Tab-separated table of C-alpha atoms in Angstrom:
chain	number	residue	atom	x	y	z
A	34	MET	CA	-40.190	-3.503	-86.915
A	35	GLY	CA	-41.140	-6.367	-84.709
A	36	GLU	CA	-37.655	-7.853	-84.855
A	37	THR	CA	-36.186	-4.415	-83.911
A	38	THR	CA	-38.489	-4.106	-81.018
A	39	CYS	CA	-37.615	-7.580	-79.723
A	40	ARG	CA	-33.907	-6.771	-79.935
A	41	LEU	CA	-34.399	-3.600	-78.006
A	42	VAL	CA	-36.523	-5.286	-75.477
A	43	GLY	CA	-33.897	-8.053	-75.065
A	44	PHE	CA	-31.099	-5.546	-74.750
A	45	ASP	CA	-32.956	-3.687	-72.045
A	46	ILE	CA	-33.622	-6.836	-70.164
A	47	ARG	CA	-30.011	-7.820	-70.199
A	48	ARG	CA	-28.941	-4.289	-69.087
A	49	ALA	CA	-31.491	-4.397	-66.355
A	50	ALA	CA	-30.107	-7.721	-65.277
A	51	CYS	CA	-26.621	-6.425	-65.322
A	52	VAL	CA	-27.595	-3.332	-63.265
A	53	TYR	CA	-29.471	-5.516	-60.822
A	54	GLU	CA	-26.483	-7.750	-60.369
A	55	GLN	CA	-24.227	-4.788	-59.739
A	56	LEU	CA	-26.654	-3.295	-57.258
A	57	SER	CA	-26.976	-6.558	-55.534
A	58	THR	CA	-23.169	-6.858	-55.227
A	59	TRP	CA	-22.873	-3.256	-53.803
A	60	PHE	CA	-25.777	-3.937	-51.460
A	61	ILE	CA	-24.198	-7.079	-50.181
A	62	PHE	CA	-20.779	-5.273	-49.794
A	63	LEU	CA	-22.431	-2.367	-47.959
A	64	LEU	CA	-24.375	-4.758	-45.648
A	65	SER	CA	-21.210	-6.672	-44.950
A	66	PHE	CA	-19.334	-3.380	-44.163
A	67	ILE	CA	-22.073	-2.301	-41.828
A	68	LEU	CA	-22.149	-5.632	-40.070
A	69	GLU	CA	-18.379	-5.615	-39.638
A	70	GLY	CA	-18.539	-2.096	-38.233
A	71	GLU	CA	-21.222	-3.132	-35.768
A	72	LEU	CA	-19.256	-6.250	-34.760
A	73	LEU	CA	-16.114	-4.025	-34.301
A	74	ALA	CA	-18.099	-1.554	-32.192
A	75	MET	CA	-19.456	-4.504	-30.154
A	76	GLY	CA	-15.960	-5.761	-29.682
A	77	MET	CA	-14.608	-2.396	-28.556
A	78	TRP	CA	-17.566	-2.001	-26.241
A	79	SER	CA	-16.948	-5.356	-24.719
A	80	LEU	CA	-13.243	-4.568	-24.281
A	81	GLY	CA	-14.211	-1.272	-22.599
A	82	LEU	CA	-16.581	-3.061	-20.305
A	83	GLY	CA	-13.915	-5.633	-19.468
A	84	ALA	CA	-11.305	-2.891	-18.739
A	85	VAL	CA	-13.851	-1.066	-16.438
A	86	GLY	CA	-14.671	-4.300	-14.658
A	87	ALA	CA	-10.953	-5.179	-14.160
A	88	ALA	CA	-10.314	-1.685	-12.760
A	89	ILE	CA	-13.267	-2.066	-10.375
A	90	ALA	CA	-12.125	-5.485	-9.319
A	91	GLY	CA	-8.595	-4.227	-8.828
A	92	ILE	CA	-9.740	-1.270	-6.591
A	93	PHE	CA	-11.933	-3.663	-4.615
A	94	LEU	CA	-9.128	-6.189	-3.952
A	95	ALA	CA	-6.732	-3.308	-3.167
A	96	ASN	CA	-8.989	-2.288	-0.361
A	97	THR	CA	-9.152	-5.684	1.169
A	98	ASP	CA	-6.516	-7.612	3.112
A	99	PHE	CA	-6.372	-10.351	0.468
A	100	CYS	CA	-3.335	-8.965	-1.383
A	101	LEU	CA	-1.389	-7.872	1.782
A	102	THR	CA	1.687	-9.724	2.835
A	103	LYS	CA	1.124	-11.482	6.157
A	104	PRO	CA	3.733	-10.465	8.827
A	105	ALA	CA	6.059	-12.962	10.427
A	106	PRO	CA	5.883	-12.520	14.263
A	107	ALA	CA	9.260	-11.329	15.760
A	108	THR	CA	10.817	-13.203	18.679
A	109	LEU	CA	12.470	-11.735	21.685
A	110	GLU	CA	15.797	-13.281	20.708
A	111	TYR	CA	15.550	-11.779	17.222
A	112	LEU	CA	14.916	-8.230	18.524
A	113	ASP	CA	17.508	-8.703	21.292
A	114	ASN	CA	20.292	-8.972	18.753
A	115	ALA	CA	19.258	-6.111	16.643
A	116	GLU	CA	21.956	-3.564	16.180
A	117	LEU	CA	20.996	0.025	16.775
A	118	LYS	CA	22.917	3.322	16.498
A	119	THR	CA	22.582	6.513	18.413
A	120	ILE	CA	21.942	9.616	16.260
A	121	GLY	CA	24.110	12.629	16.692
A	122	ASP	CA	27.786	13.642	16.775
A	123	ASP	CA	28.729	10.948	19.330
A	124	GLU	CA	27.488	7.883	17.326
A	125	LYS	CA	27.484	4.566	19.125
A	126	THR	CA	26.362	1.125	18.093
A	127	PHE	CA	24.728	-1.238	20.691
A	128	LYS	CA	22.429	-4.221	20.969
A	129	ALA	CA	18.775	-3.391	21.219
A	130	ARG	CA	18.210	-5.569	24.325
A	131	THR	CA	20.007	-2.933	26.425
A	132	LEU	CA	16.835	-0.675	25.973
A	133	TRP	CA	14.511	-2.952	27.811
A	134	GLU	CA	16.525	-5.489	29.868
A	135	LYS	CA	15.820	-3.483	33.086
A	136	SER	CA	12.557	-1.611	32.612
A	137	GLY	CA	10.924	-2.983	29.515
A	138	ALA	CA	10.230	-0.508	26.639
A	139	VAL	CA	7.627	0.708	24.192
A	140	GLU	CA	9.094	1.046	20.640
A	141	ALA	CA	6.739	3.276	18.584
A	142	THR	CA	7.065	6.407	16.474
A	143	GLY	CA	3.571	7.799	17.009
A	144	LEU	CA	2.784	7.281	20.734
A	145	SER	CA	4.054	10.556	22.213
A	146	SER	CA	0.663	11.192	23.681
A	147	LEU	CA	1.293	8.249	26.020
A	148	LYS	CA	4.619	9.515	27.349
A	149	PRO	CA	3.115	10.789	30.730
A	150	GLN	CA	1.374	7.500	31.428
A	151	LEU	CA	4.422	5.489	30.407
A	152	GLU	CA	6.635	7.660	32.742
A	153	GLU	CA	4.246	6.873	35.638
A	154	LEU	CA	4.782	3.142	34.893
A	155	GLY	CA	8.508	3.600	34.627
A	156	VAL	CA	8.518	2.390	31.022
A	157	PRO	CA	10.613	4.304	28.346
A	158	LEU	CA	9.372	5.184	24.945
A	159	TYR	CA	11.680	4.766	21.921
A	160	ALA	CA	11.531	5.241	18.256
A	161	VAL	CA	13.545	3.082	15.886
A	162	VAL	CA	13.912	4.416	12.300
A	163	LYS	CA	15.419	2.728	9.324
A	164	GLU	CA	17.357	5.633	7.773
A	165	ASN	CA	18.727	8.986	8.519
A	166	THR	CA	18.164	11.087	5.279
A	167	GLY	CA	18.551	14.826	5.223
A	168	ALA	CA	16.681	16.585	8.020
A	169	GLU	CA	14.139	13.849	8.295
A	170	ILE	CA	14.933	12.830	11.950
A	171	GLN	CA	15.410	16.467	12.957
A	172	ASP	CA	11.950	17.226	11.663
A	173	PHE	CA	10.581	14.040	13.345
A	174	ARG	CA	11.837	15.086	16.773
A	175	ALA	CA	9.258	17.774	16.815
A	176	HIS	CA	6.560	15.074	16.928
A	177	PHE	CA	8.196	12.499	19.141
A	178	ALA	CA	8.815	12.705	22.870
A	179	GLY	CA	11.293	9.865	23.301
A	180	ASP	CA	14.725	8.840	22.208
A	181	ILE	CA	15.356	7.909	18.575
A	182	PHE	CA	17.681	5.204	17.341
A	183	LEU	CA	18.800	4.141	13.819
A	184	ASP	CA	18.266	0.590	12.682
A	185	GLU	CA	20.319	0.304	9.404
A	186	GLN	CA	19.817	-3.432	9.166
A	187	GLN	CA	16.073	-2.856	9.473
A	188	SER	CA	15.790	-5.652	12.067
A	189	PHE	CA	12.723	-4.073	13.653
A	190	TYR	CA	10.982	-4.154	10.267
A	191	GLY	CA	11.427	-7.949	9.934
A	192	PRO	CA	11.929	-10.746	10.226
A	193	GLN	CA	9.894	-10.833	7.051
A	194	GLN	CA	10.103	-7.266	5.662
A	195	ARG	CA	6.859	-6.048	4.142
A	196	LYS	CA	6.369	-3.317	1.560
A	197	MET	CA	3.304	-1.540	0.152
A	198	GLY	CA	3.877	-0.196	-3.302
A	199	GLY	CA	1.760	1.948	-5.465
A	200	LEU	CA	-1.253	-0.231	-4.785
A	201	GLY	CA	-1.449	1.507	-1.424
A	202	PHE	CA	-2.430	4.723	-3.042
A	203	ILE	CA	-5.829	3.410	-4.127
A	204	ARG	CA	-6.634	2.226	-0.608
A	205	LEU	CA	-9.222	4.376	1.173
A	206	GLY	CA	-7.726	3.752	4.497
A	207	VAL	CA	-4.318	5.096	3.324
A	208	TRP	CA	-5.826	8.332	2.271
A	209	GLN	CA	-7.718	8.617	5.576
A	210	ASN	CA	-4.455	8.055	7.498
A	211	PHE	CA	-2.625	10.602	5.380
A	212	LEU	CA	-5.366	13.185	6.086
A	213	ARG	CA	-5.220	12.448	9.728
A	214	ALA	CA	-1.397	12.947	9.854
A	215	TRP	CA	-1.741	16.072	7.844
A	216	LYS	CA	-4.222	17.544	10.282
A	217	ALA	CA	-1.867	16.636	13.123
A	218	GLY	CA	0.980	18.686	11.485
A	219	TYR	CA	3.034	15.881	9.973
A	220	GLN	CA	4.662	16.690	6.720
A	221	GLY	CA	6.156	13.961	4.479
A	222	ASN	CA	9.048	14.304	2.046
A	223	MET	CA	10.263	12.555	-1.044
A	224	ASN	CA	13.579	11.540	0.406
A	225	GLY	CA	14.654	7.992	1.124
A	226	GLU	CA	12.729	4.820	0.957
A	227	GLY	CA	9.077	5.149	1.872
A	228	PHE	CA	7.415	1.846	1.112
A	229	VAL	CA	8.452	-0.314	4.131
A	230	LEU	CA	5.730	-0.899	6.616
A	231	GLY	CA	6.589	-0.469	10.348
A	232	GLY	CA	4.969	-1.388	13.687
A	233	VAL	CA	4.844	-1.131	17.462
A	234	PHE	CA	6.365	-3.303	20.146
A	235	VAL	CA	5.797	-3.400	23.775
A	236	ILE	CA	8.676	-5.513	25.227
A	237	GLY	CA	8.890	-6.759	28.832
A	238	ALA	CA	11.907	-6.526	31.029
A	239	GLY	CA	14.602	-9.204	30.879
A	240	GLU	CA	13.220	-12.438	29.423
A	241	GLN	CA	9.561	-11.490	29.903
A	242	GLY	CA	9.145	-11.329	26.096
A	243	ILE	CA	7.086	-9.349	23.560
A	244	LEU	CA	3.877	-8.279	25.261
A	245	LEU	CA	2.314	-6.520	22.267
A	246	GLU	CA	3.264	-6.678	18.589
A	247	HIS	CA	1.397	-4.401	16.130
A	248	ARG	CA	2.330	-4.468	12.430
A	249	GLU	CA	1.113	-1.812	9.962
A	250	LYS	CA	-1.185	-3.383	7.329
A	251	GLU	CA	-1.072	-0.111	5.267
A	252	PHE	CA	0.602	3.262	5.466
A	253	GLY	CA	-0.334	5.088	8.640
A	254	ASN	CA	-2.150	2.191	10.255
A	255	ILE	CA	-1.814	3.062	14.020
A	256	VAL	CA	-2.040	0.857	17.090
A	257	ASP	CA	-4.738	1.148	19.751
A	258	ASN	CA	-3.264	3.327	22.574
A	259	ALA	CA	-5.323	1.465	25.148
A	260	ALA	CA	-3.834	-1.834	24.105
A	261	VAL	CA	-0.334	-0.313	24.421
A	262	LEU	CA	-1.091	0.915	27.932
A	263	ASP	CA	-2.522	-2.448	28.961
A	264	ALA	CA	0.551	-4.200	27.691
A	265	ALA	CA	2.896	-1.726	29.447
A	266	LYS	CA	1.166	-2.277	32.801
A	267	LYS	CA	2.156	-6.011	32.507
A	268	ILE	CA	5.907	-5.165	32.440
A	269	LYS	CA	7.704	-6.657	35.534
A	270	LYS	CA	10.835	-4.514	35.991
A	271	GLU	CA	14.067	-6.194	36.791
A	272	GLU	CA	15.831	-5.092	39.935
């Protein structure tokens, strides 16, 4: 009887030890699984925070001038030799210097409001565009009071041509400029190339030189009208 009891007790002890060992193994496995899951969650959370931080940094940088290409100043000689074309049935090619060699000129696509003041000064207003696509120029004439010429070589957009790609669409200033243009009645289109940045020139008569040069730093960045008039008043017309 005593021997049997001892055997049963020993058997129960060994079974309990075995069960304990199995439970310990499963507990360690479960704990390891939980820890791995937490580490994975922490890793994903860190990646998420990193992505959000990178996006915020990208938006911040896009709204500064840090990523913008610096314009190279144009010289009078460079603009003098630019080849322009008239637009219409009787197409002619000529050197740009003929536009300002006698009276100087203001080259701008958005300064029609200054036309009366410029006429009083005897200074003509021109627009130089880089392409003639569809009805684009015809539509543009409704918003521009001067003559329009075609610059196929895009000389007036150089000497270092600058573009603003998709990055421009996350710049606050670009959306403000689009809204201003839309309120003024300008309607864009999806024709042609639309990423090259333009500018404004006030050019003196003869060899007087470039009196004002404004380069767009983003889409729709306009020149100060007062600065244009001040520069136009400095033009000394050739006899």
